[in-house]
Amino acid sequence: MTLVNFLLLLALSYSLASHAAPAAPAAAVVYAPKDCCAVLSQNFSSAVFLPDSSQYSSTTSAYWSIQARLTSTCVFRPLRSEDVANAVVELAAHSCQFAIKGGGYTAWAGAANIEMGVTIDLGGISNVQLNKQNNVAFISAGASWNDVYDYLGSQGVAVAAGMSVSSGVGGLILGGGNGFFSAQHGFTCDSVVNYVVVLANGSLVNANRLENPDLYNVLKGGSNNFGVVVRFDITVFEQGDMWGGLVTYPNSTTAQQVNALAAFTDNIVNDPKGSSMSSWTYDGGSGQTNVVNSYVYTEPTAYPPVFQNFTSINPVLANTARTGSLLDFTQELQGSNNTRYVNSLKTNTGFSGSSIVLLSSALSRDLMATLTFANDPAVMSQVVNLSNIAVQTVKNTQGLVWSAHLQPLPRIITEHSITGGGNMLGLDGTQGNLILFILEISWSNSQDDASINNAADALLAEVKAYTKIVEKDNDFIYLNYALHSQKPFEGYGSANLETMKRVSKKYDPDGVWQNLVKGGFKL
């Protein structure tokens, strides 16, 4: 995109970005939560919902993890960005605590919801538009990736986003964003050319390389610490059908799997159209652990050489490899479109579930946590072994599905980020090729929360200790997979953390996003 086109895009695409800050209420009286809801109702009578309403229930039930379904005092569901701006001014003036919900996809309680406060549900602001002339999609914060992939796919284009159809747009991008196209285009945040942001004073501003560039930079990984992003303007590229699917192997193939994954991660620079994630998944119903690999190649080329080390492994227990759309593959990985895979898995392994979900879902209670270490097959093998041992301590938990995911984080992703102006994630390429370890656990009953959390904490401590001993550890903690007790911003590096704190004070001098919005990871 040329500079002229970029300026034209900003000038014409979104008139609300010049929206001035609304006048604050004359008296800054501290309100109780019910009074916060009452004052919102005075201005937005048709958009504020109490717990006895169907609209309130619709918002609450949309959180993916059962633990995240808290009981806020009321839900505010705006339909316009100006409504968000006016509501933020009212809430801040009266010290009302509130939460911001986009997709509501983070597993832990309080990330995007609140007890005794107001939940702002952005689901009513969900437009997806395309400017083909400038190759930019305008994606509202309340949209889901299912909406985005569906619409953009019909136009023959895509954005470099995540692997889940049901996650929210805002959370993924503000945490970085890693998916099928990362080796070709970098993190999702690296493709954003403009953010439209509601600041703490209620003003609506653009944040891009030319306008509020410091705010633009910190939003690339800084999460919800600077404002409510109501729209993301993201570069698109031509994209048609792809090849890929889910392929399952017995746990006995682990040595071959980690060798294949290490080689894939080191060689993806030679063919960045491929992406892979390997998951060691224990199904409590069958008592079995299998290796579930997700392969995607962004062209419709069956069994490309980049996956040869994987596809030569036998035996195969289930295989859905095929040509399909981006929407098709993300739905399968999410678990909403994998009947063919589950039927094959049941026939060959005795799997007892109704779906395989390799990413967080609403099937039950859910936990996600993550660590990062160097790409090394011996390290991966030991991490898988530690996970297999850990699951035995909770194997009788009702509804248990325990997954240890290993996802490549090759240096080529970071190189795209640097070329695009950088981000806050703190990955500069000098660490070499890395692996994301993602622990995901699903279970049925709240009485098992403590034992599951203890098992997860113990495994994370063991993995971190082991990788330190062998000098393969890395401080990066990917925010979008992080457990509530983890500290992802510390892994960004002290310089980036200080930059975020400085910009936060500039655009939010009263600390609204740090003190009134408790959810998410704070600076």
XYZ file of C-alpha atoms in Angstrom:
523
model
C 0.000 0.000 0.000
C 1.452 3.385 -0.950
C 1.587 6.234 1.541
C -0.956 8.187 -0.524
C -3.396 5.291 -0.506
C -2.858 4.775 3.194
C -3.651 8.409 3.999
C -6.688 8.299 1.719
C -7.887 5.151 3.452
C -7.697 6.781 6.855
C -9.392 9.936 5.635
C -12.340 8.209 4.011
C -12.914 4.943 5.775
C -14.072 5.889 9.221
C -15.495 9.268 10.101
C -16.082 8.260 13.731
C -12.329 8.211 14.339
C -12.496 11.998 14.711
C -15.162 11.710 17.401
C -14.196 14.063 20.230
C -14.286 13.009 23.855
C -17.780 13.370 25.342
C -18.157 15.760 28.245
C -17.686 14.000 31.578
C -20.496 14.194 34.141
C -20.241 17.266 36.351
C -20.026 15.377 39.647
C -17.612 12.459 39.981
C -19.595 10.466 42.518
C -18.509 6.871 43.150
C -21.387 4.539 42.267
C -22.267 1.068 43.449
C -22.510 -1.505 40.620
C -26.320 -1.332 40.462
C -26.130 2.451 40.170
C -23.584 2.127 37.373
C -26.118 0.019 35.497
C -28.867 2.520 36.271
C -26.940 5.465 34.836
C -26.189 3.494 31.674
C -29.874 2.614 31.371
C -30.779 6.292 31.410
C -28.752 6.854 28.234
C -29.050 3.433 26.603
C -32.339 1.995 27.775
C -32.513 -0.599 25.006
C -28.909 -1.775 25.373
C -28.580 -2.527 29.117
C -29.680 -5.974 30.256
C -30.154 -7.418 33.744
C -29.693 -11.065 34.814
C -33.355 -11.946 34.296
C -33.274 -11.122 30.568
C -32.661 -13.414 27.626
C -30.128 -10.967 26.203
C -28.085 -11.175 29.396
C -28.185 -14.973 29.239
C -27.095 -14.867 25.604
C -23.983 -12.900 26.516
C -23.129 -15.073 29.517
C -23.558 -18.373 27.693
C -21.288 -17.173 24.868
C -18.164 -17.409 27.031
C -16.246 -20.450 25.873
C -15.117 -21.649 29.272
C -17.699 -22.408 31.927
C -15.473 -20.784 34.559
C -15.624 -17.506 32.634
C -19.414 -17.288 32.904
C -19.498 -14.870 35.819
C -22.578 -12.966 36.974
C -22.053 -9.310 36.194
C -24.491 -6.766 37.582
C -25.623 -5.951 34.045
C -24.585 -6.334 30.426
C -24.237 -3.328 28.144
C -24.444 -4.280 24.459
C -23.654 -1.214 22.310
C -24.427 -1.045 18.609
C -22.112 1.857 17.739
C -18.579 2.864 18.615
C -19.844 6.217 19.925
C -21.961 4.317 22.422
C -18.843 2.615 23.741
C -17.140 5.992 24.063
C -20.024 7.557 25.972
C -20.343 4.554 28.257
C -16.634 4.564 29.113
C -16.868 8.225 30.166
C -19.873 7.546 32.407
C -18.330 4.472 33.987
C -14.944 6.076 34.579
C -16.478 9.238 36.060
C -18.199 7.181 38.755
C -15.364 4.688 39.358
C -17.491 1.837 38.029
C -15.611 -1.384 37.467
C -16.280 -2.953 34.088
C -15.120 -5.650 31.687
C -14.798 -5.751 27.907
C -16.054 -8.835 26.064
C -15.222 -9.491 22.436
C -15.386 -13.207 21.728
C -15.091 -14.203 25.389
C -12.626 -16.908 24.427
C -10.072 -16.727 27.245
C -10.558 -19.679 29.571
C -9.970 -18.170 33.001
C -12.593 -16.375 35.053
C -12.483 -12.590 34.968
C -10.451 -12.206 31.785
C -13.380 -10.618 29.921
C -16.171 -10.667 32.494
C -16.748 -9.386 36.015
C -18.644 -10.064 39.200
C -20.260 -6.950 40.683
C -19.707 -4.679 37.727
C -20.692 -3.914 34.128
C -19.796 -6.160 31.208
C -19.562 -4.317 27.883
C -20.366 -6.893 25.201
C -19.044 -5.756 21.823
C -21.003 -8.444 19.970
C -23.381 -5.856 18.530
C -20.485 -4.178 16.679
C -19.543 -6.964 14.309
C -19.258 -5.613 10.768
C -16.724 -7.011 8.317
C -15.998 -4.958 5.204
C -13.404 -5.106 2.454
C -11.610 -2.385 0.514
C -10.210 -4.349 -2.421
C -8.482 -1.330 -3.938
C -6.224 -0.970 -0.894
C -6.245 -4.670 0.121
C -7.552 -3.885 3.602
C -10.360 -5.466 5.598
C -12.220 -3.396 8.194
C -13.082 -5.794 11.018
C -15.169 -4.675 13.979
C -14.171 -5.882 17.424
C -17.352 -7.869 18.038
C -16.906 -10.111 15.002
C -15.756 -13.712 15.285
C -13.170 -15.238 13.020
C -15.946 -17.426 11.632
C -17.598 -14.204 10.366
C -14.305 -12.935 8.992
C -13.219 -16.120 7.223
C -16.676 -16.673 5.780
C -17.012 -13.217 4.279
C -13.432 -12.733 3.119
C -13.343 -16.252 1.706
C -16.326 -15.408 -0.468
C -14.236 -12.533 -1.837
C -11.201 -14.720 -2.544
C -8.998 -13.160 0.136
C -7.867 -13.858 3.701
C -6.064 -12.258 6.624
C -3.182 -13.749 8.615
C -5.204 -14.648 11.687
C -5.656 -17.581 14.063
C -6.678 -21.228 13.838
C -9.990 -20.971 15.688
C -13.274 -19.856 14.147
C -14.967 -19.034 17.426
C -12.430 -16.801 19.129
C -12.975 -13.066 19.166
C -11.161 -10.763 16.820
C -9.920 -8.323 19.448
C -8.374 -10.727 21.924
C -6.430 -12.635 19.290
C -4.950 -9.548 17.627
C -4.160 -7.614 20.808
C -2.306 -10.656 22.143
C -0.287 -11.099 18.938
C -2.092 -13.726 16.857
C -0.470 -16.916 15.562
C -1.941 -19.143 12.861
C -1.670 -20.908 9.532
C -0.185 -17.887 7.724
C 2.310 -16.708 10.333
C 5.375 -18.083 8.539
C 4.320 -16.127 5.449
C 3.084 -12.901 7.029
C 4.080 -12.749 10.698
C 1.791 -12.422 13.716
C -1.724 -11.133 13.098
C -0.909 -7.843 14.823
C 1.842 -7.281 12.255
C -0.794 -7.068 9.498
C -2.843 -4.349 11.227
C -2.450 -0.997 9.471
C -4.840 0.936 11.710
C -6.685 0.566 15.000
C -9.765 2.607 15.883
C -9.625 3.043 19.641
C -11.889 4.412 22.369
C -9.590 6.080 24.884
C -10.298 6.472 28.601
C -11.544 10.043 28.067
C -14.098 8.816 25.515
C -12.378 10.085 22.391
C -12.252 7.894 19.285
C -8.859 7.977 17.607
C -6.913 6.261 14.853
C -3.664 4.551 15.796
C -1.317 3.825 12.904
C 2.212 4.603 11.723
C 1.350 8.247 11.066
C -1.300 9.054 13.671
C -0.666 8.179 17.333
C 2.206 5.874 16.323
C 3.223 5.149 19.908
C -0.271 3.862 20.654
C -0.189 1.853 17.426
C 3.014 0.110 18.483
C 1.907 -0.882 21.990
C -1.400 -2.271 20.763
C 0.606 -4.933 18.917
C 0.734 -7.319 21.850
C -0.315 -4.969 24.674
C -3.794 -6.445 25.155
C -6.553 -4.310 26.740
C -4.328 -1.852 28.593
C -4.775 1.208 26.381
C -8.412 1.460 25.354
C -11.262 -0.356 23.681
C -10.292 -1.159 20.113
C -13.565 -1.074 18.200
C -12.138 -1.763 14.751
C -9.062 -3.352 13.207
C -7.950 -2.490 9.669
C -5.910 -5.443 8.419
C -4.036 -6.168 5.214
C -5.580 -8.950 3.103
C -4.056 -11.197 0.448
C -5.466 -13.475 -2.233
C -6.335 -16.920 -0.916
C -8.189 -19.855 -2.400
C -8.492 -23.476 -1.304
C -5.813 -25.109 0.800
C -4.766 -28.634 1.700
C -4.626 -30.140 5.181
C -6.434 -31.996 7.911
C -6.105 -33.875 11.190
C -3.986 -37.019 11.264
C -3.773 -39.232 14.356
C -1.058 -41.675 15.377
C -0.502 -43.881 18.437
C 1.551 -42.497 21.317
C 4.243 -45.058 20.465
C 5.289 -42.875 17.508
C 6.407 -40.015 19.806
C 10.125 -40.295 18.953
C 9.366 -39.987 15.244
C 6.908 -37.165 15.857
C 9.297 -34.916 17.760
C 12.055 -35.488 15.221
C 9.652 -34.598 12.413
C 8.426 -31.496 14.248
C 11.971 -30.284 14.959
C 12.956 -30.721 11.313
C 9.752 -29.027 10.136
C 10.382 -26.028 12.407
C 13.964 -25.620 11.212
C 13.061 -25.954 7.531
C 9.831 -23.969 7.313
C 11.868 -21.022 6.076
C 12.262 -22.998 2.828
C 8.501 -23.436 2.402
C 6.535 -21.094 4.686
C 3.195 -22.178 3.211
C 3.114 -25.113 5.624
C 1.988 -25.063 9.248
C 1.803 -27.863 11.767
C 0.842 -28.444 15.391
C 1.312 -31.729 17.238
C -0.926 -32.627 20.180
C -0.538 -35.455 22.663
C -4.154 -35.889 23.759
C -5.345 -38.110 26.604
C -9.037 -39.042 26.431
C -10.352 -40.018 29.857
C -13.184 -42.047 28.374
C -10.907 -44.467 26.546
C -7.878 -44.064 28.801
C -5.680 -43.623 25.734
C -3.172 -41.016 24.615
C -2.821 -40.419 20.883
C -0.837 -37.936 18.820
C -3.103 -35.624 16.805
C -1.286 -33.586 14.159
C -2.854 -30.643 12.371
C -1.383 -29.994 8.919
C -2.276 -27.034 6.712
C -0.664 -26.029 3.428
C -1.938 -22.738 2.040
C -2.161 -24.014 -1.531
C -4.293 -26.964 -2.747
C -1.254 -29.230 -3.095
C -1.796 -32.682 -1.579
C 0.967 -34.064 0.637
C 3.587 -31.418 -0.144
C 7.220 -32.296 0.648
C 7.301 -29.966 3.667
C 5.262 -32.598 5.583
C 7.163 -35.652 4.331
C 8.773 -36.440 7.689
C 5.318 -36.536 9.256
C 3.402 -38.334 6.535
C 5.942 -41.156 6.385
C 5.105 -42.121 9.978
C 2.989 -45.223 10.507
C 0.581 -46.477 11.691
C -2.099 -43.849 11.060
C -5.270 -44.135 13.150
C -7.351 -41.404 11.505
C -6.801 -39.052 8.578
C -8.951 -36.231 7.178
C -6.377 -34.754 4.779
C -8.173 -33.052 1.904
C -8.521 -29.859 -0.078
C -10.783 -27.275 1.517
C -11.260 -23.663 2.540
C -9.699 -21.758 5.404
C -13.095 -21.745 7.111
C -13.339 -25.517 6.728
C -9.984 -26.206 8.394
C -10.487 -23.760 11.251
C -13.899 -25.259 11.969
C -12.394 -28.741 12.051
C -9.636 -27.715 14.423
C -12.203 -26.049 16.676
C -14.321 -29.182 16.779
C -17.429 -27.804 15.059
C -16.882 -29.623 11.762
C -15.020 -32.879 12.282
C -17.580 -35.672 12.167
C -15.550 -37.536 9.547
C -12.508 -37.437 11.791
C -14.295 -38.506 14.976
C -15.995 -41.453 13.279
C -12.662 -42.675 11.979
C -11.056 -42.215 15.379
C -13.816 -44.151 17.158
C -13.442 -47.043 14.749
C -9.687 -47.299 15.162
C -9.027 -46.294 18.786
C -12.175 -46.627 20.864
C -12.321 -42.840 21.374
C -15.448 -42.080 23.429
C -16.131 -38.406 22.749
C -18.318 -36.608 20.235
C -15.619 -34.300 18.922
C -11.904 -33.605 19.103
C -11.154 -30.023 20.055
C -7.527 -29.005 19.719
C -8.272 -25.480 20.897
C -10.245 -24.106 23.844
C -13.957 -24.826 23.712
C -17.181 -24.631 25.652
C -17.606 -28.376 26.004
C -16.744 -28.223 29.700
C -14.469 -26.482 32.153
C -11.184 -25.501 30.587
C -7.627 -24.481 31.399
C -4.881 -23.255 29.110
C -1.267 -22.443 29.956
C 1.917 -22.065 27.957
C 5.702 -21.997 28.015
C 8.342 -21.554 25.328
C 11.610 -23.361 24.715
C 14.172 -23.985 22.004
C 13.360 -26.233 19.071
C 15.019 -29.488 20.138
C 13.606 -33.017 19.723
C 15.119 -34.250 22.999
C 13.474 -31.398 24.901
C 10.121 -32.020 23.213
C 10.337 -35.724 24.010
C 10.957 -35.026 27.700
C 8.141 -32.446 27.867
C 5.735 -34.993 26.376
C 6.962 -37.570 28.884
C 6.409 -35.162 31.794
C 2.895 -34.433 30.511
C 2.075 -38.129 30.166
C 3.188 -38.681 33.760
C 1.267 -35.665 35.055
C -2.038 -36.744 33.520
C -1.907 -39.972 35.482
C -2.402 -38.000 38.711
C -5.858 -36.870 37.559
C -6.777 -39.595 35.069
C -10.008 -40.501 36.889
C -11.400 -36.969 36.586
C -14.832 -37.023 34.969
C -14.848 -35.715 31.399
C -11.076 -35.353 31.287
C -9.342 -34.439 28.037
C -5.686 -33.478 28.596
C -3.639 -32.147 25.682
C -0.009 -31.164 25.390
C 0.287 -29.138 22.189
C 3.629 -28.344 20.554
C 3.450 -25.500 18.027
C 6.405 -24.183 15.992
C 7.468 -20.589 16.532
C 10.179 -20.272 13.860
C 12.427 -17.257 13.511
C 10.877 -16.418 10.132
C 7.724 -15.197 11.931
C 9.761 -12.702 13.928
C 11.591 -11.563 10.795
C 8.246 -10.631 9.227
C 7.418 -8.709 12.396
C 10.639 -6.721 12.266
C 10.137 -5.931 8.575
C 6.641 -4.681 9.379
C 7.845 -2.251 12.036
C 8.033 -4.512 15.065
C 5.667 -5.297 17.936
C 5.757 -5.601 21.723
C 6.254 -9.371 21.967
C 9.990 -9.166 22.524
C 11.002 -11.764 19.929
C 13.894 -10.428 17.870
C 15.043 -13.580 16.089
C 18.251 -13.972 18.072
C 16.676 -16.760 20.118
C 16.511 -18.981 17.048
C 13.629 -21.300 16.227
C 11.321 -21.910 19.182
C 8.486 -24.201 20.235
C 5.326 -23.135 22.043
C 4.199 -25.676 24.629
C 0.464 -25.280 25.226
C -1.192 -27.243 28.000
C -4.948 -27.561 27.614
C -7.195 -29.456 29.995
C -10.972 -29.917 29.859
C -13.077 -31.540 32.571
C -16.679 -31.660 33.769
C -17.112 -30.783 37.449
C -16.160 -27.815 39.611
C -15.126 -30.070 42.494
C -12.175 -31.152 40.383
C -10.925 -27.596 39.789
C -8.327 -27.680 42.557
C -6.775 -31.002 41.575
C -6.620 -30.011 37.891
C -5.071 -26.646 38.654
C -2.538 -28.238 40.991
C -1.572 -30.790 38.345
C -1.181 -28.034 35.744
C 0.929 -25.868 38.045
C 3.163 -28.808 38.913
C 3.703 -29.694 35.250
C 4.516 -26.102 34.281
C 7.066 -25.918 37.100
C 8.646 -29.211 36.019
C 8.854 -28.194 32.368
C 10.343 -24.803 33.216
C 12.888 -26.343 35.595
C 13.906 -28.979 33.062
C 14.328 -26.543 30.169
C 16.425 -24.277 32.389
C 18.688 -27.143 33.422
C 19.378 -28.071 29.802
C 19.660 -24.369 28.858
C 16.812 -24.522 26.360
C 14.259 -22.323 28.150
C 12.894 -19.033 26.802
C 11.123 -16.278 28.738
C 8.439 -15.646 26.109
C 4.920 -16.480 27.301
C 2.329 -16.186 24.546
C -0.429 -14.092 26.088
C -3.300 -15.709 24.221
C -2.515 -19.125 25.729
C -1.412 -17.930 29.169
C -2.854 -19.027 32.502
C -4.132 -16.239 34.758
C -1.204 -16.680 37.153
C 1.416 -16.305 34.422
C 3.082 -12.971 33.609
C 3.387 -12.659 29.829
C 4.506 -9.016 29.824
C 7.646 -9.885 31.774
C 8.622 -12.083 28.843
C 8.371 -9.115 26.472
C 11.548 -7.661 27.955
C 12.054 -4.735 30.327
C 12.366 -2.143 27.547
C 9.048 -3.080 25.926
C 7.312 -3.257 29.304
C 8.549 0.223 30.211
C 7.391 1.506 26.816
C 3.904 0.125 27.411
C 3.750 1.662 30.890
C 4.829 5.041 29.544
C 2.276 5.019 26.715
C -0.420 3.831 29.116
C 0.167 6.867 31.348
C 0.099 9.174 28.338
C -3.247 8.005 26.973
C -4.799 6.957 30.293
C -3.424 9.287 32.987
C -6.131 8.304 35.483
C -5.450 4.583 35.110
C -8.914 3.553 33.953
C -7.686 0.441 32.129
C -5.396 -0.555 35.003
C -7.782 0.046 37.908
C -11.372 -0.145 36.690
C -10.944 -2.853 34.048
C -9.556 -5.691 36.162
C -9.703 -8.345 33.455
C -6.792 -9.442 31.348
C -3.097 -9.085 32.053
C -2.204 -5.716 33.568
C 1.010 -3.743 33.160
